[in-house]
Coordinates of C-alpha atoms in Angstrom, one line a residue:
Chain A
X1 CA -7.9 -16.7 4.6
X2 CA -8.0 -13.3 3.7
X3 CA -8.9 -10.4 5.4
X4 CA -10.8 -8.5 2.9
X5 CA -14.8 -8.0 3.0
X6 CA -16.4 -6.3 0.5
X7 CA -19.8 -7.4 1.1
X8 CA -22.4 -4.9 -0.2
X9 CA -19.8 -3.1 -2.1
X10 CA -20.9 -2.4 -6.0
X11 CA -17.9 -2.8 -8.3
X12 CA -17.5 -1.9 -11.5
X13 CA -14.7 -3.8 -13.1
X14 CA -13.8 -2.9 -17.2
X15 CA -10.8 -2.9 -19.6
X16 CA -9.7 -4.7 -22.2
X17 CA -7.1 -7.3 -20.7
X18 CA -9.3 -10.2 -20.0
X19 CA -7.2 -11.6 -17.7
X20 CA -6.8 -9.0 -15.1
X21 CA -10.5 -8.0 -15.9
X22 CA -11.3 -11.8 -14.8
X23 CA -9.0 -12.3 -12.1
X24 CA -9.9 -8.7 -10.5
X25 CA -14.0 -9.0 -11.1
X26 CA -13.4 -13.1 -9.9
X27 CA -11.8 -11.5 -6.8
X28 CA -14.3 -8.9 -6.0
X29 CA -17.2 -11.3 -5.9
X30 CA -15.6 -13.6 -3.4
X31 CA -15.0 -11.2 -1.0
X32 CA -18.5 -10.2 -1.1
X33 CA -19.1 -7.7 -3.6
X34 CA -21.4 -7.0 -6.7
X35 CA -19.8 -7.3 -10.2
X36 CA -20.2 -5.7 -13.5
X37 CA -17.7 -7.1 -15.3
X38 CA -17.3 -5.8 -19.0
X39 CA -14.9 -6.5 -21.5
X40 CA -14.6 -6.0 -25.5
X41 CA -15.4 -8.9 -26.9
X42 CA -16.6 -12.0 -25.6
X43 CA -15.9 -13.9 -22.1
X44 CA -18.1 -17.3 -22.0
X45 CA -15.6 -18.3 -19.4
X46 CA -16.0 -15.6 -17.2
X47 CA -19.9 -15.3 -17.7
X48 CA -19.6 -19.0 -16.4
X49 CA -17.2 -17.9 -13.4
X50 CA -19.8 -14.7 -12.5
X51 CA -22.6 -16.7 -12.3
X52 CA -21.2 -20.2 -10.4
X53 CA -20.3 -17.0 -7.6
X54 CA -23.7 -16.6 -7.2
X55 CA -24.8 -13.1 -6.3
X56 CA -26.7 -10.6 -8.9
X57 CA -23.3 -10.1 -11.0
X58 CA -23.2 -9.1 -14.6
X59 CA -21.0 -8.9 -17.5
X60 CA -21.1 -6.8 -20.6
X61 CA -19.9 -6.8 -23.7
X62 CA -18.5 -3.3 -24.1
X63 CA -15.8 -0.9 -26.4
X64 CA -15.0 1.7 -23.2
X65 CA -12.6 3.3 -25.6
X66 CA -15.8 5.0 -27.1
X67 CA -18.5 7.0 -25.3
X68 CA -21.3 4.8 -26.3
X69 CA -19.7 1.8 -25.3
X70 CA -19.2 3.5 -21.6
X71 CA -23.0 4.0 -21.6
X72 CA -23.7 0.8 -22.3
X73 CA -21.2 0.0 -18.8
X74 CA -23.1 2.5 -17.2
X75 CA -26.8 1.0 -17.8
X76 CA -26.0 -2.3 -16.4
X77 CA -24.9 -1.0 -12.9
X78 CA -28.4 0.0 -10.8
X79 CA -27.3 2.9 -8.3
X80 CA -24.4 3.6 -6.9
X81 CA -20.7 2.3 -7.8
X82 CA -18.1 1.5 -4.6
X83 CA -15.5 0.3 -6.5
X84 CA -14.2 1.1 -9.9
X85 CA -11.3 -1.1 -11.8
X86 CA -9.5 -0.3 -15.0
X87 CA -7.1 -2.4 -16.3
X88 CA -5.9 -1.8 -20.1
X89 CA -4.3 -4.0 -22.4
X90 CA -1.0 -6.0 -22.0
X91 CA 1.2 -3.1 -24.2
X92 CA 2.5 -5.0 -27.3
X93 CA 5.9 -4.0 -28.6
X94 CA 5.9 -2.1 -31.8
X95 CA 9.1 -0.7 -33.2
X96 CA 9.1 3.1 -33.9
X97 CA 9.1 2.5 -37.6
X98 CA 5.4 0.7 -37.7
X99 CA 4.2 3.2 -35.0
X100 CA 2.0 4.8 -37.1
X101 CA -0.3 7.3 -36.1
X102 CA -3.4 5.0 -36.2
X103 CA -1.5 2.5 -33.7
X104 CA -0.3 5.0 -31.6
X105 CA -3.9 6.2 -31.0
X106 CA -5.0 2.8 -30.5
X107 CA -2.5 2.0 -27.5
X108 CA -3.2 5.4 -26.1
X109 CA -7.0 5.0 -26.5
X110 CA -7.2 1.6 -24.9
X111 CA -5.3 2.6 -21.9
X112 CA -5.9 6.1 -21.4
X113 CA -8.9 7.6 -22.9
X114 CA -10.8 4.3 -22.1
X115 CA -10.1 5.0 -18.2
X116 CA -10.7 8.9 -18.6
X117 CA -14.2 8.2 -20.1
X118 CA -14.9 5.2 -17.3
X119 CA -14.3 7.3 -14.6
X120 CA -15.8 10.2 -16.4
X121 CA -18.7 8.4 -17.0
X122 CA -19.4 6.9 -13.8
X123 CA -18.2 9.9 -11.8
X124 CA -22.1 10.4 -10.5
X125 CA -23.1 7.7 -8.9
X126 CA -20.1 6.8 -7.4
X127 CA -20.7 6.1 -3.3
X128 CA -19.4 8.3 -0.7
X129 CA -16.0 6.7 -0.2
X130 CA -15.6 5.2 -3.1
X131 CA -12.8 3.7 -4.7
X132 CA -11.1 3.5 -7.8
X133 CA -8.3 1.5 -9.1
X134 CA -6.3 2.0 -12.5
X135 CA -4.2 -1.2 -13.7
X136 CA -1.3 -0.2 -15.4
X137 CA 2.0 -1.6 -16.2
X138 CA 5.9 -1.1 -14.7
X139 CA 6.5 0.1 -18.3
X140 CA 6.1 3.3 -18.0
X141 CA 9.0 3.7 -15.5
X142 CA 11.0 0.9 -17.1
X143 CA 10.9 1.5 -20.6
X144 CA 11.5 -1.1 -23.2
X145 CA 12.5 -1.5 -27.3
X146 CA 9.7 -1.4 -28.7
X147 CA 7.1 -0.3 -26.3
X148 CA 7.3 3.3 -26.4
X149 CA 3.3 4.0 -27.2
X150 CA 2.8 1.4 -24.4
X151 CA 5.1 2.6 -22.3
X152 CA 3.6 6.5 -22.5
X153 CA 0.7 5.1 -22.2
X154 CA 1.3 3.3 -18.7
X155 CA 3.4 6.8 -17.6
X156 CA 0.1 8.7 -18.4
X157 CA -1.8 6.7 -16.1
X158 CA 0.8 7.8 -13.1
X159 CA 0.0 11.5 -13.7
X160 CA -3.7 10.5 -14.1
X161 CA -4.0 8.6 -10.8
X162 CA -2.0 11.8 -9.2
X163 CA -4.4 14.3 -10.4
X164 CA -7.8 12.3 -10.4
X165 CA -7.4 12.0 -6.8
X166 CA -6.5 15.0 -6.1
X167 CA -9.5 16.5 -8.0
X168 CA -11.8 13.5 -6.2
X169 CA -10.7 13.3 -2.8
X170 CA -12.2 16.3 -1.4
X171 CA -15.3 14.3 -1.9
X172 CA -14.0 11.3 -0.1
X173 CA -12.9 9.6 -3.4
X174 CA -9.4 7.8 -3.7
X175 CA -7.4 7.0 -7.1
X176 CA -4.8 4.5 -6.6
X177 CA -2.8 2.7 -9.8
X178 CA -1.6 -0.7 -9.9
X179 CA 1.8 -1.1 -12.1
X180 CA 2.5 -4.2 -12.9
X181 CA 5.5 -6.0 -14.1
X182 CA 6.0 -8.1 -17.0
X183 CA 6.4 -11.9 -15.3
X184 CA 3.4 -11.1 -12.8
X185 CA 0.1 -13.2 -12.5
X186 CA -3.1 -11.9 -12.4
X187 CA -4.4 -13.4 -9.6
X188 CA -1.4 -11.6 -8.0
X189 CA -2.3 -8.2 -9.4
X190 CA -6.0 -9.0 -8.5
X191 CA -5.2 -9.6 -4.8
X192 CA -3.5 -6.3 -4.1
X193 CA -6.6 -4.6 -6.6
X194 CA -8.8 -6.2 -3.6
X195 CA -6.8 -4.4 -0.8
X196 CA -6.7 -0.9 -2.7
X197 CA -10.8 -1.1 -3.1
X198 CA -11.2 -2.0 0.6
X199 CA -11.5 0.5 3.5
X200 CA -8.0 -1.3 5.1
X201 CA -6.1 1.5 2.3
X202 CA -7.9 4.8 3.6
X203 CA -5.0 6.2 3.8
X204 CA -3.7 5.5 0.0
X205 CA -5.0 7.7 -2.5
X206 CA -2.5 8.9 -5.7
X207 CA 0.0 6.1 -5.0
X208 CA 1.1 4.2 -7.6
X209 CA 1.7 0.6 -6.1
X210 CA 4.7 -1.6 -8.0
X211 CA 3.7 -5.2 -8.5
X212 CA 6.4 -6.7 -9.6
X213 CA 7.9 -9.5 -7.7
X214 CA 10.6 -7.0 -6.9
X215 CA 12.6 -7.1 -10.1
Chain B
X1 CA -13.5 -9.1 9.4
X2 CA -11.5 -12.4 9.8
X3 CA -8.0 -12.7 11.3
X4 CA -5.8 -13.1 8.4
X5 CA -2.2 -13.4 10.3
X6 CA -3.0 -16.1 12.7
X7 CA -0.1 -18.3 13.5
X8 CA 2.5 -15.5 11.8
X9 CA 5.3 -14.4 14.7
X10 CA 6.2 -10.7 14.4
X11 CA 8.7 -8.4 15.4
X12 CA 7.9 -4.6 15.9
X13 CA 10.3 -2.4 16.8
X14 CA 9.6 0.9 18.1
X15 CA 6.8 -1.0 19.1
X16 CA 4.8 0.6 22.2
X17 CA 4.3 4.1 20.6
X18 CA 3.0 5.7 17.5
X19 CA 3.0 3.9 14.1
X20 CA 5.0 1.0 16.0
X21 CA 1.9 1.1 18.6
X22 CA -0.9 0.9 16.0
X23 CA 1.0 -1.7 14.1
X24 CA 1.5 -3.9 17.3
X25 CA -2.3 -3.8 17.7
X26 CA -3.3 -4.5 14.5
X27 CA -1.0 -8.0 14.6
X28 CA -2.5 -9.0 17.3
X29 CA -6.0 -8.2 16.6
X30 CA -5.1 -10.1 13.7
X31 CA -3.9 -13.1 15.3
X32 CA -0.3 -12.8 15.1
X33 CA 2.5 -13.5 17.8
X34 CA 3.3 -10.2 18.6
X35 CA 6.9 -8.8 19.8
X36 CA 6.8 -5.4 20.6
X37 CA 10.4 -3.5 21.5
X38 CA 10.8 -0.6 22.8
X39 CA 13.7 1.7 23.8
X40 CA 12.8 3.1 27.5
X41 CA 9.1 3.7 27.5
X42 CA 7.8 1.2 30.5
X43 CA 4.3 3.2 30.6
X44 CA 4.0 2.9 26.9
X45 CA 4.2 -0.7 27.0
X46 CA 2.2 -1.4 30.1
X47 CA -0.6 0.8 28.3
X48 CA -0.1 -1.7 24.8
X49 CA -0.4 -5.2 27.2
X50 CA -3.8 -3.0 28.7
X51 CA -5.3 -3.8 25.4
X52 CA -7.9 -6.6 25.0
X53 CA -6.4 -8.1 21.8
X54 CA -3.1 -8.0 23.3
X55 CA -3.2 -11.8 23.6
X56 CA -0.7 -12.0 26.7
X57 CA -0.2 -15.9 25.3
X58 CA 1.2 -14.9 21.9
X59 CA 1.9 -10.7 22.6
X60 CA 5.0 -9.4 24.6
X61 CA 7.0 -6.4 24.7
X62 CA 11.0 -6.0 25.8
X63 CA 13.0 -3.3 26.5
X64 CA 16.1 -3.0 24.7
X65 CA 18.5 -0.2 23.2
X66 CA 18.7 -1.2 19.7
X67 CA 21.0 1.1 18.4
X68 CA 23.6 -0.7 21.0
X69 CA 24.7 -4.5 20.0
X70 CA 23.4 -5.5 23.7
X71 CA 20.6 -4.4 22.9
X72 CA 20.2 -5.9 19.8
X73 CA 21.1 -9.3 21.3
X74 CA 18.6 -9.1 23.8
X75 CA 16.1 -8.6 21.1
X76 CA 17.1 -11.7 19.1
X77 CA 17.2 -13.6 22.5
X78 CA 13.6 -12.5 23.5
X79 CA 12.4 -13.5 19.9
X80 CA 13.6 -16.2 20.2
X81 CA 12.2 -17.5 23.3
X82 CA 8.9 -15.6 22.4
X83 CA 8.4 -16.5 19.1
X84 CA 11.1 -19.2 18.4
X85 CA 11.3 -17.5 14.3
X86 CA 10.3 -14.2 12.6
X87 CA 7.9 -14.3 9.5
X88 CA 7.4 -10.4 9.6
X89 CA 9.9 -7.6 10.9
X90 CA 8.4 -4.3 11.1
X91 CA 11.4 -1.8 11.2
X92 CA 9.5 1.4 13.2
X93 CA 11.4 2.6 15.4
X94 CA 13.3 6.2 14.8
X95 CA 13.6 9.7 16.2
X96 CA 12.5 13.3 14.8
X97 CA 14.5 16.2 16.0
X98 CA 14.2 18.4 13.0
X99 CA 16.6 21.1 12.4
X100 CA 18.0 24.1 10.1
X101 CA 21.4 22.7 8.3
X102 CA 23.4 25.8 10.0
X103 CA 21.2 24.5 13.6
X104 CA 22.5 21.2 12.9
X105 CA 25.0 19.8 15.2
X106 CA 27.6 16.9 14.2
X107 CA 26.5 14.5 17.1
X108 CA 22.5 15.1 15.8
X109 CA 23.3 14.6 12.2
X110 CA 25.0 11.2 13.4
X111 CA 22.1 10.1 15.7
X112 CA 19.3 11.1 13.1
X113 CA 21.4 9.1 10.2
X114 CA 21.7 6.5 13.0
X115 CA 18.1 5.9 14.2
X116 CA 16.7 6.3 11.2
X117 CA 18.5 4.3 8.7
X118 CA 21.3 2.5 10.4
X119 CA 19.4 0.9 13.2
X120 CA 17.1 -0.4 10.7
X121 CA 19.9 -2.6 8.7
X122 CA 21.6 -3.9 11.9
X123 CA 18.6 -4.8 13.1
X124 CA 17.9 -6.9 10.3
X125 CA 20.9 -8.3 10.0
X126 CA 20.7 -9.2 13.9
X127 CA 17.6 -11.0 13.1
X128 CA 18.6 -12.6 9.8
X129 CA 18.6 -15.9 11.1
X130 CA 15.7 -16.2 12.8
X131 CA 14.0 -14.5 9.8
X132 CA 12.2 -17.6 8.3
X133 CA 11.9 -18.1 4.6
X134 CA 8.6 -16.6 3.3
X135 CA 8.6 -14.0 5.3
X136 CA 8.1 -10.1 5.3
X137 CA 10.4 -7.4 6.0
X138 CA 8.5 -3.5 6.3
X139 CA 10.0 -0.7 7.2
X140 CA 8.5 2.5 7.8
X141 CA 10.1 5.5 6.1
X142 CA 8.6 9.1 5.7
X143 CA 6.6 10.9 2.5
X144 CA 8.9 13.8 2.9
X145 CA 11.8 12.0 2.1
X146 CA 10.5 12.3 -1.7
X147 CA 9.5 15.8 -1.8
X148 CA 11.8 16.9 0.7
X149 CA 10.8 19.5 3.7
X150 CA 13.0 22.6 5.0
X151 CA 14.6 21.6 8.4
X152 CA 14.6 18.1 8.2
X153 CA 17.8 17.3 6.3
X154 CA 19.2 14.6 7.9
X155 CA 15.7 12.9 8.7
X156 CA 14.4 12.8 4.8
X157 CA 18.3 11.6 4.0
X158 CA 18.2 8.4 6.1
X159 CA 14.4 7.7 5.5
X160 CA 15.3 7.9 1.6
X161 CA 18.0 5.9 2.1
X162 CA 15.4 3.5 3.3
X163 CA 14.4 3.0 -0.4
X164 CA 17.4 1.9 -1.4
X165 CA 18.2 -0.4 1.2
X166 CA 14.6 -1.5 0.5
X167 CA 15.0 -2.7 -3.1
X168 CA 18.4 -4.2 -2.4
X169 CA 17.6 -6.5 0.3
X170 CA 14.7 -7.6 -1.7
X171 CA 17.2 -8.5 -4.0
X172 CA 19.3 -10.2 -2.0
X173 CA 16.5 -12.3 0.2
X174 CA 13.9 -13.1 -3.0
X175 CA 15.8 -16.2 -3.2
X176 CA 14.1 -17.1 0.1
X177 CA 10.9 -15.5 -0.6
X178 CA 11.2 -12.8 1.9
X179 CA 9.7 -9.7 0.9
X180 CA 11.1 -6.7 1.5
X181 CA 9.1 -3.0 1.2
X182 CA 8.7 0.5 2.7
X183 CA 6.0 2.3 4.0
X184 CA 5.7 5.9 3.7
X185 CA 3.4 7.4 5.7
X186 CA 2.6 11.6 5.6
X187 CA 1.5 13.4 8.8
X188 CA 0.6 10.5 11.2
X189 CA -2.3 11.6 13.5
X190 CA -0.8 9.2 16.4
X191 CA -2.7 8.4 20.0
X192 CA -1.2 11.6 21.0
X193 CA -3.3 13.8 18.7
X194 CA -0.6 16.2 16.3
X195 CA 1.4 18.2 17.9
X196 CA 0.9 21.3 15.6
X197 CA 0.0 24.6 15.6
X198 CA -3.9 25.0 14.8
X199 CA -2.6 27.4 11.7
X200 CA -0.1 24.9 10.7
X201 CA -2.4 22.3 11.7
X202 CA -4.9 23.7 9.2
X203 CA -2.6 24.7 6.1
X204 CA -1.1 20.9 5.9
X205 CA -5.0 19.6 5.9
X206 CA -6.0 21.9 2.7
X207 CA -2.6 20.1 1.5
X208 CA -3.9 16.5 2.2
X209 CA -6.7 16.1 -1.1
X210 CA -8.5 13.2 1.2
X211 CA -8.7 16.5 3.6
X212 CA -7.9 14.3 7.3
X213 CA -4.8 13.2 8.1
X214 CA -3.7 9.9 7.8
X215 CA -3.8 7.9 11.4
X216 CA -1.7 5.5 12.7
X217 CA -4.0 2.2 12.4
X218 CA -4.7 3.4 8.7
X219 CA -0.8 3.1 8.3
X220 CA -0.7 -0.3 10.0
X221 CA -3.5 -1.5 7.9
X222 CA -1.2 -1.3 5.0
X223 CA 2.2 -2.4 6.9
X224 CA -0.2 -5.3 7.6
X225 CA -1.0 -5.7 4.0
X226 CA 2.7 -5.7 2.8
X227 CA 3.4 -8.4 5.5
X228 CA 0.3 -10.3 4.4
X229 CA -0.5 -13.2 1.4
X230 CA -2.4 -10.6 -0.6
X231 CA 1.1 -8.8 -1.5
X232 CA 2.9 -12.0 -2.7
X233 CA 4.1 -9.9 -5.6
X234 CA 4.9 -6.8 -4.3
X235 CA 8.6 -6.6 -3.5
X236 CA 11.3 -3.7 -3.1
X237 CA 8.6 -1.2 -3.4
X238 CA 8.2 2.3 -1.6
X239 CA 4.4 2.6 -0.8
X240 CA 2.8 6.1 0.4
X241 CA 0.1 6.7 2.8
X242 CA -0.9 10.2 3.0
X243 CA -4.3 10.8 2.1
X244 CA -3.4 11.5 -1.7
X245 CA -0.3 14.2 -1.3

């Protein structure tokens, strides 16, 4: 049983990981809340999933590394947004050698920049209390061979989270970031995703929370 | 919202005032077995059991010194009579006596290292074996033992030393599936109100970006969490609540 209800909450779930983007906007709906999903690329499975939920949820196919792809987000939620995910790709491991400027970008853009323009873009109609939640990964304190670009990316996102709630919670807004470790499900990341957008973490705002089976 | 502890058995020490208090209450509003300890506070405790969700069928309180090993034996013995097994410790109880380093006696630098920190592993360890196997261990340490505060030396030492003996005991129990983590709460806006100075009072709140300080049942709500299903991955971890400091 769980304890969160998020009925009548409007959530906005996007990234490019389709697996926490499933499992968080999957979540969501069962506890009540209204879904736009939207991914880059497509997600049959997950159009499928939305729509045997039942409620008015929606997913979109859209590139929220780019302005124009945020837009598109944007037009498929009516009114106001409660509930704001991120989550950005699983970082891949390149070695420093084939880190070229072009993939560098890429990791930076998908992580970064793509949750910079969401919450950018969606900053106006977010509700009064309203809460957003950046998935991330343990990288960025960890480190890893091979996964520096990754790695800075999911660091950024700490100092992101820190400063976008700062900035937003004068207007009741909190920014919390989900790191999650390497050998961690979804579902897993999705449940504690669920807690941070419910009213039960009022008091959490700017807190990165580890997910990571305690490794 | 629907009870989503029923059936759990929990320990809370510290448990009748405060953080400890609010935590207490949630439990039991959400249908745990409730154990609430407390050091000397009878009027604390009757005012706890006053409580409509204070289930007297599942929710008790005892008295008991836990910083002496009678007093930690007449824990174990009530929780086990109470609750026959553990499946979430909440480590709550501590003192505050903040003071300059040159103010700073040699007994108060032993008690506060003591209360805060000490207690919390003997405790444990007292309770190890009732502790069952899928269980959840939360302590409660302090957001100033990150960024440090003037005059609270030997407070922000032992409640950061709470991180450490966070992560290692979730080490050690993960083999059993007991989870282990810290909350960290900011200034706690308790049943008491805040004892500050309305200047002080005010400076701290332009600090706090949420702009209200964080109250006790928001800091239970996520002790509750850590103890609860939805944090099945979250282990070792130090988790603030302070409105965003």
């Amino acid at each position: 049983m769980t304890a969160i209800d998020l009925t009548g909450r409007r959530a906005l779930v996007v990234g490019t990981a389709h697996d926490a983007v499933r499992a968080c906007a999957l979540s969501l709906a069962a506890a009540g809340a209204t879904v736009v999903a939207a991914i880059d690329g497509t997600a049959d499975d997950l159009e499928r999933e939305l729509k045997e939920a039942g409620g008015d949820h929606r997913l979109v196919c859209a590139d929220v590394t780019r302005p124009d792809g945020v837009d598109v987000v944007l037009e498929a939620c009516h009114g106001a947004v409660d509930i704001v995910v991120t989550a950005g790709p699983t970082p891949g491991s390149t070695p420093l050698a084939a880190l070229t400027p072009d993939v560098w970008r890429r990791a930076l853009d998908s992580t970064l920049t793509a949750a910079v323009l969401v919450v950018r873009g969606v900053r106006p109609r977010l509700a009064v209390e309203a809460s957003i939640v950046h998935i991330g990964s343990t990288l960025g304190s960890r480190g890893e061979a091979g996964a520096s670009a990754g790695a800075a990316a999911a660091a950024g996102l700490v100092g992101l989270t820190r400063s976008l709630a700062k900035e937003l919670g004068p207007d009741g807004v909190r920014v919390n970031l989900v790191a999650a470790g390497p050998a961690v499900a979804a579902e897993h990341v999705a449940a504690v995703v669920l807690f941070l957008a419910s009213e039960r973490a009022r008091g959490a705002s700017g807190e990165t929370f580890i997910v990571d089976g305690g490794e | 919202m629907a009870a989503y502890l029923s059936g759990r058995r929990a320990v809370v020490t510290g448990g009748t005032r405060g953080v400890g208090r609010a935590t207490s209450l949630a439990l039991a509003r959400e249908g745990a077995s409730v154990l609430a300890c407390y050091q000397r506070d009878d009027s604390a405790a009757a005012e706890l059991a006053a409580h409509d969700e204070w289930a007297t069928d599942r929710c008790h309180a005892v008295r008991a010194d836990l910083r002496t090993a009678p007093g930690r034996a007449r824990l174990v013995a009530a929780a086990r009579e109470h609750l026959g097994g553990v499946d979430i410790l909440v480590n709550n109880l501590g003192t505050y006596r903040p003071a300059a380093l040159d103010a700073l006696s040699a007994p108060d630098l032993t008690d506060s290292l003591h209360d805060n920190l000490t207690v919390h592993i003997v405790v444990t360890q007292a309770l190890l074996g009732l502790l069952a196997d899928g269980g959840a261990v939360v302590n409660i340490g302090a957001g100033m033992a990150d960024r440090g505060r003037p005059e609270h030396v030997a407070f922000t030492a032992a409640k950061a030393g709470l991180a450490g003996f966070t992560r290692s005991l979730a080490k050690e129990l993960a083999p059993r599936g007991i989870r282990v983590n810290t909350v960290a709460p900011g200034v706690v806006e308790t049943e008491r109100g805040i004892d500050l100075p309305p200047p002080v009072r005010a400076s701290l709140l332009s600090a706090i970006p949420l702009r209200r300080f964080v109250t006790a049942t928001d800091v239970a709500d996520v002790v509750l969490f850590l103890a609860s299903d939805l944090a099945v991955a979250v282990a070792g971890a130090t988790v603030k609540v302070d409105g965003g400091i």
